[in-house]
XYZ file of C-alpha atoms in Angstrom:
70
model
C -10.536 9.263 17.161
C -10.123 13.040 16.248
C -9.304 14.068 12.637
C -6.110 15.597 13.887
C -5.105 12.365 15.610
C -6.136 10.414 12.166
C -3.872 12.684 10.268
C -1.019 12.359 12.579
C -1.246 8.655 12.562
C -1.497 8.522 8.822
C 1.479 10.854 8.503
C 3.494 8.600 10.864
C 2.757 5.577 8.756
C 3.648 7.239 5.596
C 7.050 8.521 6.951
C 7.820 5.191 8.487
C 6.974 3.145 5.372
C 8.757 5.691 3.051
C 11.819 5.335 5.115
C 11.969 1.529 4.795
C 11.244 1.800 1.021
C 14.116 4.309 0.617
C 16.458 2.373 2.603
C 15.903 -1.082 0.667
C 18.814 -2.210 -1.542
C 16.897 -4.791 -3.569
C 14.086 -3.659 -5.950
C 12.197 -6.687 -4.684
C 12.747 -5.563 -1.087
C 11.364 -2.140 -2.059
C 8.298 -3.612 -3.626
C 7.671 -5.987 -0.594
C 7.795 -2.642 1.807
C 5.530 -0.915 -0.708
C 3.049 -3.688 -0.504
C 3.215 -3.781 3.258
C 2.293 -0.035 3.209
C -0.663 -0.857 1.066
C -1.719 -3.422 3.589
C -1.269 -1.006 6.506
C -3.347 1.538 4.720
C -6.114 -0.836 3.907
C -6.215 -1.991 7.663
C -6.511 1.581 8.703
C -9.705 1.881 6.663
C -13.170 0.802 7.536
C -14.107 -2.657 6.586
C -16.783 -1.319 4.048
C -14.091 0.280 2.105
C -11.811 -2.895 1.592
C -13.635 -4.506 -1.332
C -13.217 -1.252 -3.417
C -9.297 -1.346 -2.562
C -9.168 -5.056 -3.491
C -10.805 -4.288 -6.772
C -8.513 -1.473 -7.540
C -5.384 -3.594 -6.595
C -6.801 -6.608 -8.807
C -7.082 -4.088 -11.568
C -3.603 -2.883 -11.273
C -2.252 -6.558 -11.029
C -4.376 -7.418 -14.449
C -2.590 -4.443 -16.183
C 0.687 -5.567 -14.992
C -0.067 -8.936 -16.254
C -1.224 -7.926 -19.651
C 2.161 -5.764 -20.023
C 4.408 -8.699 -19.257
C 2.885 -11.007 -21.957
C 4.904 -11.235 -25.104
């Protein structure tokens, strides 16, 4: 796949997912669409990059968990 084709595909994914997030009414629906976007981006990457993405997402989840504690 050429660079131009990859960029076009990524732009299409971004505009489609951005539209879904913007059109959502509930904040949880917006979150679900954002997570679906993350999954789509991870699927588009090589399998060797996935562990790094998982580590980053896990770090964000831990941070959110720590902030929610009293």
